[in-house]
Amino acid sequence: MAKKDKNRNIQEHQSKQKNMGNNHSKDHPEKKKTEEITNMAKLLSFESIKKQILHDRCLLILVALTIFAGILRFYHLGFNSIWLDEACTLDFARNSLSGIFDLIDQGEVNPPLFYYLEHFMLSFGEGETVLRFVPALFGTLTVPAIYILGKEALNQKNGIIAAGLLAFSSYHIFYSQEARAYTIMLFFFTIALIFYLQSLKENDIKCWILFGAFSALAIWSHFFVIFGIGIIFFHALVVGFKNYLQSPKSLVPWLAGLAAFAIIASPMLYAGISVLINRIATPPT
């Protein structure tokens, strides 16, 4: 009888241990998920970002270059008076959103994206600083973008050199302080090139779509960027021609990028052709 009770106690103890193990295994995924969220929060915290910057020499230099670039582009931003082209920007930005788009039919040779941004900026006033804020901001943001492009194309060192050259470029500073679309176009085109280089390495459909999207935004900023974008799409065909012949499926990401570009840029492509025809048809005065 005592032996039976002993065996029963052992079985009950083993059963309890088994249940505890099952409960622990059920809680384990939740515990793991909580730990992952905690670790992610730590990575995204200000202190961790600061430590990463301080320990990464190139990143530290890039932050310094971007700060200097911002100072150079925003310093005395409203010092000079608005000149002719900037006055046109102000006049166009005063229109409604639909009215800005209609300007192309009326003979305006620049796409409307920059005028849309300036239209919203006018809610802060119509002074020189307000008009030039957007170009100065995008001019500053192009510095880290150029670094990433140089890093993707070659390495970190070349990325830093490229960022340094742009940060202190007198021409880029000049155009960053002008209420025109040049710095916005350069920013979007630089981002497009970054995704293009990533697409060549991985042939990832997301990278191709992002390349097409940012290329389209560059077109919405300035018509002449179409020449650079056309060359890049052609280059992609030439570089991947053998792969496309051997595996037609590998062409799908490229086609997805082209489709993204065509969908977003189609209004501007049509408008650009109209502008070109009008320019050719109109005799010089």
PDB file of C-alpha atoms in Angstrom:
ATOM      1  CA  MET A   1       0.000   0.000   0.000  1.00  0.00           C
ATOM      2  CA  ALA A   2       2.837   2.362   0.958  1.00  0.00           C
ATOM      3  CA  LYS A   3       4.594   1.423  -2.281  1.00  0.00           C
ATOM      4  CA  LYS A   4       1.482   2.323  -4.334  1.00  0.00           C
ATOM      5  CA  ASP A   5       1.199   5.714  -2.590  1.00  0.00           C
ATOM      6  CA  LYS A   6       4.860   6.367  -3.276  1.00  0.00           C
ATOM      7  CA  ASN A   7       4.453   5.576  -6.995  1.00  0.00           C
ATOM      8  CA  ARG A   8       1.365   7.795  -7.144  1.00  0.00           C
ATOM      9  CA  ASN A   9       3.286  10.714  -5.590  1.00  0.00           C
ATOM     10  CA  ILE A  10       6.117  10.254  -8.099  1.00  0.00           C
ATOM     11  CA  GLN A  11       3.652  10.260 -11.018  1.00  0.00           C
ATOM     12  CA  GLU A  12       1.924  13.399  -9.707  1.00  0.00           C
ATOM     13  CA  HIS A  13       5.296  15.150  -9.314  1.00  0.00           C
ATOM     14  CA  GLN A  14       6.312  14.203 -12.880  1.00  0.00           C
ATOM     15  CA  SER A  15       2.940  15.393 -14.180  1.00  0.00           C
ATOM     16  CA  LYS A  16       3.367  18.770 -12.456  1.00  0.00           C
ATOM     17  CA  GLN A  17       6.859  19.169 -13.910  1.00  0.00           C
ATOM     18  CA  LYS A  18       5.526  18.317 -17.380  1.00  0.00           C
ATOM     19  CA  ASN A  19       2.733  20.897 -17.073  1.00  0.00           C
ATOM     20  CA  MET A  20       5.195  23.525 -15.895  1.00  0.00           C
ATOM     21  CA  GLY A  21       7.399  22.719 -18.888  1.00  0.00           C
ATOM     22  CA  ASN A  22       4.443  23.080 -21.252  1.00  0.00           C
ATOM     23  CA  ASN A  23       3.471  26.411 -19.708  1.00  0.00           C
ATOM     24  CA  HIS A  24       7.063  27.584 -19.984  1.00  0.00           C
ATOM     25  CA  SER A  25       7.180  26.567 -23.675  1.00  0.00           C
ATOM     26  CA  LYS A  26       3.910  28.450 -24.276  1.00  0.00           C
ATOM     27  CA  ASP A  27       5.233  31.565 -22.557  1.00  0.00           C
ATOM     28  CA  HIS A  28       8.617  31.341 -24.296  1.00  0.00           C
ATOM     29  CA  PRO A  29       7.538  32.832 -27.689  1.00  0.00           C
ATOM     30  CA  GLU A  30       5.822  35.724 -25.900  1.00  0.00           C
ATOM     31  CA  LYS A  31       8.898  36.277 -23.746  1.00  0.00           C
ATOM     32  CA  LYS A  32      11.118  36.151 -26.824  1.00  0.00           C
ATOM     33  CA  LYS A  33       8.863  38.633 -28.630  1.00  0.00           C
ATOM     34  CA  THR A  34       8.972  40.995 -25.636  1.00  0.00           C
ATOM     35  CA  GLU A  35      12.765  40.778 -25.557  1.00  0.00           C
ATOM     36  CA  GLU A  36      12.936  41.552 -29.297  1.00  0.00           C
ATOM     37  CA  ILE A  37      10.733  44.647 -28.848  1.00  0.00           C
ATOM     38  CA  THR A  38      12.868  45.778 -25.892  1.00  0.00           C
ATOM     39  CA  ASN A  39      16.069  45.318 -27.891  1.00  0.00           C
ATOM     40  CA  MET A  40      14.569  47.216 -30.847  1.00  0.00           C
ATOM     41  CA  ALA A  41      13.570  50.069 -28.535  1.00  0.00           C
ATOM     42  CA  LYS A  42      17.126  50.180 -27.200  1.00  0.00           C
ATOM     43  CA  LEU A  43      18.521  50.313 -30.729  1.00  0.00           C
ATOM     44  CA  LEU A  44      16.196  53.176 -31.647  1.00  0.00           C
ATOM     45  CA  SER A  45      16.805  55.136 -28.452  1.00  0.00           C
ATOM     46  CA  PHE A  46      18.645  58.441 -28.647  1.00  0.00           C
ATOM     47  CA  GLU A  47      21.532  57.195 -26.499  1.00  0.00           C
ATOM     48  CA  SER A  48      22.166  54.156 -28.727  1.00  0.00           C
ATOM     49  CA  ILE A  49      22.079  56.314 -31.866  1.00  0.00           C
ATOM     50  CA  LYS A  50      24.498  58.746 -30.219  1.00  0.00           C
ATOM     51  CA  LYS A  51      26.859  55.907 -29.257  1.00  0.00           C
ATOM     52  CA  GLN A  52      26.693  54.485 -32.785  1.00  0.00           C
ATOM     53  CA  ILE A  53      27.566  57.875 -34.271  1.00  0.00           C
ATOM     54  CA  LEU A  54      30.442  58.407 -31.824  1.00  0.00           C
ATOM     55  CA  HIS A  55      31.892  54.948 -32.482  1.00  0.00           C
ATOM     56  CA  ASP A  56      31.493  55.128 -36.278  1.00  0.00           C
ATOM     57  CA  ARG A  57      34.106  57.565 -37.559  1.00  0.00           C
ATOM     58  CA  CYS A  58      32.567  57.934 -41.031  1.00  0.00           C
ATOM     59  CA  LEU A  59      29.110  58.521 -39.578  1.00  0.00           C
ATOM     60  CA  LEU A  60      30.514  61.162 -37.238  1.00  0.00           C
ATOM     61  CA  ILE A  61      32.188  62.956 -40.163  1.00  0.00           C
ATOM     62  CA  LEU A  62      28.961  62.728 -42.185  1.00  0.00           C
ATOM     63  CA  VAL A  63      26.908  64.285 -39.374  1.00  0.00           C
ATOM     64  CA  ALA A  64      29.463  67.108 -39.103  1.00  0.00           C
ATOM     65  CA  LEU A  65      29.424  67.668 -42.885  1.00  0.00           C
ATOM     66  CA  THR A  66      25.611  67.737 -42.939  1.00  0.00           C
ATOM     67  CA  ILE A  67      25.525  70.285 -40.102  1.00  0.00           C
ATOM     68  CA  PHE A  68      28.097  72.481 -41.865  1.00  0.00           C
ATOM     69  CA  ALA A  69      26.158  72.108 -45.130  1.00  0.00           C
ATOM     70  CA  GLY A  70      22.975  73.241 -43.386  1.00  0.00           C
ATOM     71  CA  ILE A  71      24.713  76.253 -41.841  1.00  0.00           C
ATOM     72  CA  LEU A  72      26.177  77.311 -45.196  1.00  0.00           C
ATOM     73  CA  ARG A  73      22.828  76.950 -46.962  1.00  0.00           C
ATOM     74  CA  PHE A  74      20.617  78.598 -44.335  1.00  0.00           C
ATOM     75  CA  TYR A  75      23.017  81.386 -43.373  1.00  0.00           C
ATOM     76  CA  HIS A  76      21.703  84.756 -44.658  1.00  0.00           C
ATOM     77  CA  LEU A  77      19.029  82.848 -46.590  1.00  0.00           C
ATOM     78  CA  GLY A  78      16.839  85.926 -46.933  1.00  0.00           C
ATOM     79  CA  PHE A  79      19.683  88.445 -47.318  1.00  0.00           C
ATOM     80  CA  ASN A  80      19.365  89.006 -51.077  1.00  0.00           C
ATOM     81  CA  SER A  81      16.155  90.346 -52.562  1.00  0.00           C
ATOM     82  CA  ILE A  82      13.933  88.184 -54.751  1.00  0.00           C
ATOM     83  CA  TRP A  83      15.014  88.306 -58.374  1.00  0.00           C
ATOM     84  CA  LEU A  84      13.111  87.651 -61.630  1.00  0.00           C
ATOM     85  CA  ASP A  85      12.890  83.820 -61.624  1.00  0.00           C
ATOM     86  CA  GLU A  86      12.111  83.750 -57.911  1.00  0.00           C
ATOM     87  CA  ALA A  87       9.368  86.323 -58.451  1.00  0.00           C
ATOM     88  CA  CYS A  88       7.877  83.928 -61.028  1.00  0.00           C
ATOM     89  CA  THR A  89       8.033  81.151 -58.420  1.00  0.00           C
ATOM     90  CA  LEU A  90       6.128  83.337 -55.961  1.00  0.00           C
ATOM     91  CA  ASP A  91       3.545  84.279 -58.572  1.00  0.00           C
ATOM     92  CA  PHE A  92       2.973  80.655 -59.641  1.00  0.00           C
ATOM     93  CA  ALA A  93       2.829  79.372 -56.047  1.00  0.00           C
ATOM     94  CA  ARG A  94      -0.028  81.775 -55.273  1.00  0.00           C
ATOM     95  CA  ASN A  95      -2.309  79.778 -57.596  1.00  0.00           C
ATOM     96  CA  SER A  96      -4.503  76.902 -56.454  1.00  0.00           C
ATOM     97  CA  LEU A  97      -3.155  73.351 -56.845  1.00  0.00           C
ATOM     98  CA  SER A  98      -5.152  72.800 -60.028  1.00  0.00           C
ATOM     99  CA  GLY A  99      -4.181  76.267 -61.224  1.00  0.00           C
ATOM    100  CA  ILE A 100      -0.490  75.422 -60.764  1.00  0.00           C
ATOM    101  CA  PHE A 101      -0.870  72.312 -62.927  1.00  0.00           C
ATOM    102  CA  ASP A 102      -2.666  74.319 -65.613  1.00  0.00           C
ATOM    103  CA  LEU A 103       0.350  76.639 -65.879  1.00  0.00           C
ATOM    104  CA  ILE A 104       2.078  74.070 -68.106  1.00  0.00           C
ATOM    105  CA  ASP A 105      -0.693  74.404 -70.703  1.00  0.00           C
ATOM    106  CA  GLN A 106      -0.220  78.159 -70.503  1.00  0.00           C
ATOM    107  CA  GLY A 107       3.453  77.907 -71.446  1.00  0.00           C
ATOM    108  CA  GLU A 108       5.315  77.278 -68.166  1.00  0.00           C
ATOM    109  CA  VAL A 109       8.337  75.077 -68.931  1.00  0.00           C
ATOM    110  CA  ASN A 110       8.863  73.693 -65.401  1.00  0.00           C
ATOM    111  CA  PRO A 111       6.948  70.841 -63.712  1.00  0.00           C
ATOM    112  CA  PRO A 112       4.605  71.702 -60.830  1.00  0.00           C
ATOM    113  CA  LEU A 113       6.026  69.730 -57.858  1.00  0.00           C
ATOM    114  CA  PHE A 114       8.256  72.557 -56.628  1.00  0.00           C
ATOM    115  CA  TYR A 115       5.428  75.071 -57.000  1.00  0.00           C
ATOM    116  CA  TYR A 116       3.161  72.764 -54.956  1.00  0.00           C
ATOM    117  CA  LEU A 117       5.688  72.745 -52.106  1.00  0.00           C
ATOM    118  CA  GLU A 118       6.069  76.514 -52.309  1.00  0.00           C
ATOM    119  CA  HIS A 119       2.284  76.880 -52.347  1.00  0.00           C
ATOM    120  CA  PHE A 120       2.103  75.250 -48.897  1.00  0.00           C
ATOM    121  CA  MET A 121       5.094  77.264 -47.671  1.00  0.00           C
ATOM    122  CA  LEU A 122       3.255  80.516 -48.424  1.00  0.00           C
ATOM    123  CA  SER A 123       1.097  79.888 -45.363  1.00  0.00           C
ATOM    124  CA  PHE A 124       4.182  81.040 -43.393  1.00  0.00           C
ATOM    125  CA  GLY A 125       4.519  84.251 -45.397  1.00  0.00           C
ATOM    126  CA  GLU A 126       5.910  85.472 -48.706  1.00  0.00           C
ATOM    127  CA  GLY A 127       9.364  86.626 -47.635  1.00  0.00           C
ATOM    128  CA  GLU A 128      12.702  85.603 -49.133  1.00  0.00           C
ATOM    129  CA  THR A 129      13.510  83.146 -46.328  1.00  0.00           C
ATOM    130  CA  VAL A 130      10.187  81.327 -46.670  1.00  0.00           C
ATOM    131  CA  LEU A 131      10.524  81.034 -50.454  1.00  0.00           C
ATOM    132  CA  ARG A 132      14.082  79.685 -50.211  1.00  0.00           C
ATOM    133  CA  PHE A 133      13.529  77.361 -47.258  1.00  0.00           C
ATOM    134  CA  VAL A 134      12.557  74.292 -49.337  1.00  0.00           C
ATOM    135  CA  PRO A 135      15.578  74.495 -51.715  1.00  0.00           C
ATOM    136  CA  ALA A 136      17.918  75.014 -48.721  1.00  0.00           C
ATOM    137  CA  LEU A 137      16.410  72.027 -46.895  1.00  0.00           C
ATOM    138  CA  PHE A 138      16.676  69.681 -49.886  1.00  0.00           C
ATOM    139  CA  GLY A 139      20.158  71.016 -50.616  1.00  0.00           C
ATOM    140  CA  THR A 140      21.234  70.049 -47.100  1.00  0.00           C
ATOM    141  CA  LEU A 141      19.580  66.613 -47.305  1.00  0.00           C
ATOM    142  CA  THR A 142      21.405  65.878 -50.558  1.00  0.00           C
ATOM    143  CA  VAL A 143      24.728  65.778 -48.674  1.00  0.00           C
ATOM    144  CA  PRO A 144      23.969  62.527 -46.748  1.00  0.00           C
ATOM    145  CA  ALA A 145      22.228  61.201 -49.873  1.00  0.00           C
ATOM    146  CA  ILE A 146      25.421  61.723 -51.894  1.00  0.00           C
ATOM    147  CA  TYR A 147      27.361  59.920 -49.151  1.00  0.00           C
ATOM    148  CA  ILE A 148      25.067  56.877 -49.439  1.00  0.00           C
ATOM    149  CA  LEU A 149      25.406  56.969 -53.223  1.00  0.00           C
ATOM    150  CA  GLY A 150      29.212  57.034 -52.993  1.00  0.00           C
ATOM    151  CA  LYS A 151      29.150  54.232 -50.440  1.00  0.00           C
ATOM    152  CA  GLU A 152      26.902  52.092 -52.665  1.00  0.00           C
ATOM    153  CA  ALA A 153      29.010  52.789 -55.754  1.00  0.00           C
ATOM    154  CA  LEU A 154      32.453  52.346 -54.137  1.00  0.00           C
ATOM    155  CA  ASN A 155      32.974  52.513 -50.365  1.00  0.00           C
ATOM    156  CA  GLN A 156      32.502  54.659 -47.245  1.00  0.00           C
ATOM    157  CA  LYS A 157      35.667  56.676 -47.840  1.00  0.00           C
ATOM    158  CA  ASN A 158      34.541  57.757 -51.308  1.00  0.00           C
ATOM    159  CA  GLY A 159      31.083  58.501 -49.944  1.00  0.00           C
ATOM    160  CA  ILE A 160      32.604  60.889 -47.391  1.00  0.00           C
ATOM    161  CA  ILE A 161      34.713  62.577 -50.094  1.00  0.00           C
ATOM    162  CA  ALA A 162      31.624  63.052 -52.292  1.00  0.00           C
ATOM    163  CA  ALA A 163      29.600  64.425 -49.363  1.00  0.00           C
ATOM    164  CA  GLY A 164      32.432  66.813 -48.453  1.00  0.00           C
ATOM    165  CA  LEU A 165      32.751  68.118 -52.002  1.00  0.00           C
ATOM    166  CA  LEU A 166      29.010  68.763 -52.216  1.00  0.00           C
ATOM    167  CA  ALA A 167      28.753  70.275 -48.727  1.00  0.00           C
ATOM    168  CA  PHE A 168      31.279  73.009 -49.579  1.00  0.00           C
ATOM    169  CA  SER A 169      30.400  73.387 -53.275  1.00  0.00           C
ATOM    170  CA  SER A 170      29.827  77.095 -53.961  1.00  0.00           C
ATOM    171  CA  TYR A 171      27.530  76.265 -56.893  1.00  0.00           C
ATOM    172  CA  HIS A 172      25.375  73.963 -54.794  1.00  0.00           C
ATOM    173  CA  ILE A 173      25.217  76.525 -51.977  1.00  0.00           C
ATOM    174  CA  PHE A 174      24.159  79.174 -54.509  1.00  0.00           C
ATOM    175  CA  TYR A 175      21.346  77.044 -55.946  1.00  0.00           C
ATOM    176  CA  SER A 176      20.282  75.948 -52.439  1.00  0.00           C
ATOM    177  CA  GLN A 177      19.602  79.625 -51.703  1.00  0.00           C
ATOM    178  CA  GLU A 178      17.546  80.189 -54.828  1.00  0.00           C
ATOM    179  CA  ALA A 179      13.785  79.643 -54.935  1.00  0.00           C
ATOM    180  CA  ARG A 180      13.966  77.244 -57.859  1.00  0.00           C
ATOM    181  CA  ALA A 181      13.640  73.463 -58.220  1.00  0.00           C
ATOM    182  CA  TYR A 182      17.275  72.490 -58.895  1.00  0.00           C
ATOM    183  CA  THR A 183      18.163  71.114 -55.452  1.00  0.00           C
ATOM    184  CA  ILE A 184      14.919  69.134 -55.243  1.00  0.00           C
ATOM    185  CA  MET A 185      15.587  67.548 -58.617  1.00  0.00           C
ATOM    186  CA  LEU A 186      19.148  66.625 -57.581  1.00  0.00           C
ATOM    187  CA  PHE A 187      17.945  65.131 -54.294  1.00  0.00           C
ATOM    188  CA  PHE A 188      15.331  62.874 -55.911  1.00  0.00           C
ATOM    189  CA  PHE A 189      17.693  61.866 -58.711  1.00  0.00           C
ATOM    190  CA  THR A 190      20.394  60.964 -56.155  1.00  0.00           C
ATOM    191  CA  ILE A 191      17.945  58.771 -54.214  1.00  0.00           C
ATOM    192  CA  ALA A 192      16.900  57.145 -57.504  1.00  0.00           C
ATOM    193  CA  LEU A 193      20.551  56.350 -58.281  1.00  0.00           C
ATOM    194  CA  ILE A 194      21.003  54.777 -54.839  1.00  0.00           C
ATOM    195  CA  PHE A 195      18.100  52.397 -55.443  1.00  0.00           C
ATOM    196  CA  TYR A 196      19.369  51.731 -58.963  1.00  0.00           C
ATOM    197  CA  LEU A 197      22.759  50.567 -57.660  1.00  0.00           C
ATOM    198  CA  GLN A 198      20.998  48.375 -55.094  1.00  0.00           C
ATOM    199  CA  SER A 199      18.817  46.966 -57.875  1.00  0.00           C
ATOM    200  CA  LEU A 200      21.877  46.013 -59.920  1.00  0.00           C
ATOM    201  CA  LYS A 201      23.335  44.140 -56.940  1.00  0.00           C
ATOM    202  CA  GLU A 202      20.183  42.319 -55.819  1.00  0.00           C
ATOM    203  CA  ASN A 203      17.674  42.623 -58.703  1.00  0.00           C
ATOM    204  CA  ASP A 204      15.072  43.144 -55.980  1.00  0.00           C
ATOM    205  CA  ILE A 205      11.636  44.219 -57.175  1.00  0.00           C
ATOM    206  CA  LYS A 206      11.215  46.683 -54.266  1.00  0.00           C
ATOM    207  CA  CYS A 207      14.462  48.461 -55.175  1.00  0.00           C
ATOM    208  CA  TRP A 208      13.408  48.687 -58.821  1.00  0.00           C
ATOM    209  CA  ILE A 209       9.993  50.103 -57.895  1.00  0.00           C
ATOM    210  CA  LEU A 210      11.591  52.678 -55.576  1.00  0.00           C
ATOM    211  CA  PHE A 211      14.054  53.577 -58.313  1.00  0.00           C
ATOM    212  CA  GLY A 212      11.149  54.139 -60.706  1.00  0.00           C
ATOM    213  CA  ALA A 213       9.182  56.144 -58.122  1.00  0.00           C
ATOM    214  CA  PHE A 214      12.032  58.513 -57.211  1.00  0.00           C
ATOM    215  CA  SER A 215      12.967  58.901 -60.875  1.00  0.00           C
ATOM    216  CA  ALA A 216       9.382  59.989 -61.497  1.00  0.00           C
ATOM    217  CA  LEU A 217       9.578  62.502 -58.630  1.00  0.00           C
ATOM    218  CA  ALA A 218      12.733  63.891 -60.234  1.00  0.00           C
ATOM    219  CA  ILE A 219      10.755  64.339 -63.473  1.00  0.00           C
ATOM    220  CA  TRP A 220       8.038  66.136 -61.499  1.00  0.00           C
ATOM    221  CA  SER A 221      10.806  68.496 -60.343  1.00  0.00           C
ATOM    222  CA  HIS A 222      12.611  69.192 -63.632  1.00  0.00           C
ATOM    223  CA  PHE A 223      12.002  67.975 -67.181  1.00  0.00           C
ATOM    224  CA  PHE A 224      15.654  67.737 -68.239  1.00  0.00           C
ATOM    225  CA  VAL A 225      16.352  64.891 -65.791  1.00  0.00           C
ATOM    226  CA  ILE A 226      14.592  62.592 -68.290  1.00  0.00           C
ATOM    227  CA  PHE A 227      17.848  62.277 -70.224  1.00  0.00           C
ATOM    228  CA  GLY A 228      19.678  60.847 -67.209  1.00  0.00           C
ATOM    229  CA  ILE A 229      16.818  58.516 -66.321  1.00  0.00           C
ATOM    230  CA  GLY A 230      16.556  57.259 -69.900  1.00  0.00           C
ATOM    231  CA  ILE A 231      20.276  56.441 -69.943  1.00  0.00           C
ATOM    232  CA  ILE A 232      19.967  54.526 -66.655  1.00  0.00           C
ATOM    233  CA  PHE A 233      17.058  52.363 -67.872  1.00  0.00           C
ATOM    234  CA  PHE A 234      18.993  51.653 -71.074  1.00  0.00           C
ATOM    235  CA  HIS A 235      22.128  50.818 -69.056  1.00  0.00           C
ATOM    236  CA  ALA A 236      20.115  48.338 -66.976  1.00  0.00           C
ATOM    237  CA  LEU A 237      18.968  46.577 -70.144  1.00  0.00           C
ATOM    238  CA  VAL A 238      22.508  46.361 -71.529  1.00  0.00           C
ATOM    239  CA  VAL A 239      24.056  45.152 -68.250  1.00  0.00           C
ATOM    240  CA  GLY A 240      21.402  42.502 -67.615  1.00  0.00           C
ATOM    241  CA  PHE A 241      20.806  41.507 -71.250  1.00  0.00           C
ATOM    242  CA  LYS A 242      22.397  38.031 -70.964  1.00  0.00           C
ATOM    243  CA  ASN A 243      20.577  37.277 -67.719  1.00  0.00           C
ATOM    244  CA  TYR A 244      17.277  38.407 -69.213  1.00  0.00           C
ATOM    245  CA  LEU A 245      17.770  36.072 -72.190  1.00  0.00           C
ATOM    246  CA  GLN A 246      18.671  33.101 -69.990  1.00  0.00           C
ATOM    247  CA  SER A 247      15.945  33.798 -67.434  1.00  0.00           C
ATOM    248  CA  PRO A 248      13.074  35.991 -68.681  1.00  0.00           C
ATOM    249  CA  LYS A 249      11.667  36.064 -65.124  1.00  0.00           C
ATOM    250  CA  SER A 250      14.657  38.162 -64.047  1.00  0.00           C
ATOM    251  CA  LEU A 251      13.281  40.938 -66.277  1.00  0.00           C
ATOM    252  CA  VAL A 252      10.154  41.261 -64.095  1.00  0.00           C
ATOM    253  CA  PRO A 253      11.743  43.567 -61.449  1.00  0.00           C
ATOM    254  CA  TRP A 254      13.061  45.864 -64.198  1.00  0.00           C
ATOM    255  CA  LEU A 255       9.601  45.990 -65.780  1.00  0.00           C
ATOM    256  CA  ALA A 256       8.067  46.729 -62.361  1.00  0.00           C
ATOM    257  CA  GLY A 257      10.424  49.691 -61.964  1.00  0.00           C
ATOM    258  CA  LEU A 258       9.581  50.918 -65.443  1.00  0.00           C
ATOM    259  CA  ALA A 259       5.857  50.563 -64.706  1.00  0.00           C
ATOM    260  CA  ALA A 260       6.182  52.515 -61.433  1.00  0.00           C
ATOM    261  CA  PHE A 261       8.035  55.257 -63.276  1.00  0.00           C
ATOM    262  CA  ALA A 262       5.516  55.360 -66.129  1.00  0.00           C
ATOM    263  CA  ILE A 263       2.479  55.500 -63.820  1.00  0.00           C
ATOM    264  CA  ILE A 264       3.814  58.299 -61.610  1.00  0.00           C
ATOM    265  CA  ALA A 265       5.582  60.277 -64.339  1.00  0.00           C
ATOM    266  CA  SER A 266       3.013  59.895 -67.148  1.00  0.00           C
ATOM    267  CA  PRO A 267       1.343  63.316 -66.611  1.00  0.00           C
ATOM    268  CA  MET A 268       4.764  64.989 -66.728  1.00  0.00           C
ATOM    269  CA  LEU A 269       5.943  62.982 -69.741  1.00  0.00           C
ATOM    270  CA  TYR A 270       2.905  64.165 -71.679  1.00  0.00           C
ATOM    271  CA  ALA A 271       3.380  67.727 -70.450  1.00  0.00           C
ATOM    272  CA  GLY A 272       7.097  67.616 -71.250  1.00  0.00           C
ATOM    273  CA  ILE A 273       6.425  66.556 -74.841  1.00  0.00           C
ATOM    274  CA  SER A 274       3.882  69.386 -75.168  1.00  0.00           C
ATOM    275  CA  VAL A 275       6.418  71.903 -73.854  1.00  0.00           C
ATOM    276  CA  LEU A 276       9.053  70.613 -76.291  1.00  0.00           C
ATOM    277  CA  ILE A 277       6.664  70.841 -79.263  1.00  0.00           C
ATOM    278  CA  ASN A 278       5.633  74.371 -78.288  1.00  0.00           C
ATOM    279  CA  ARG A 279       9.265  75.400 -77.935  1.00  0.00           C
ATOM    280  CA  ILE A 280      10.140  74.012 -81.368  1.00  0.00           C
ATOM    281  CA  ALA A 281       7.010  75.414 -83.039  1.00  0.00           C
ATOM    282  CA  THR A 282       7.423  78.902 -81.554  1.00  0.00           C
ATOM    283  CA  PRO A 283       9.762  81.135 -83.576  1.00  0.00           C
ATOM    284  CA  PRO A 284      12.517  82.893 -81.591  1.00  0.00           C
ATOM    285  CA  THR A 285      11.821  86.489 -80.590  1.00  0.00           C
TER     286      THR A 285
END
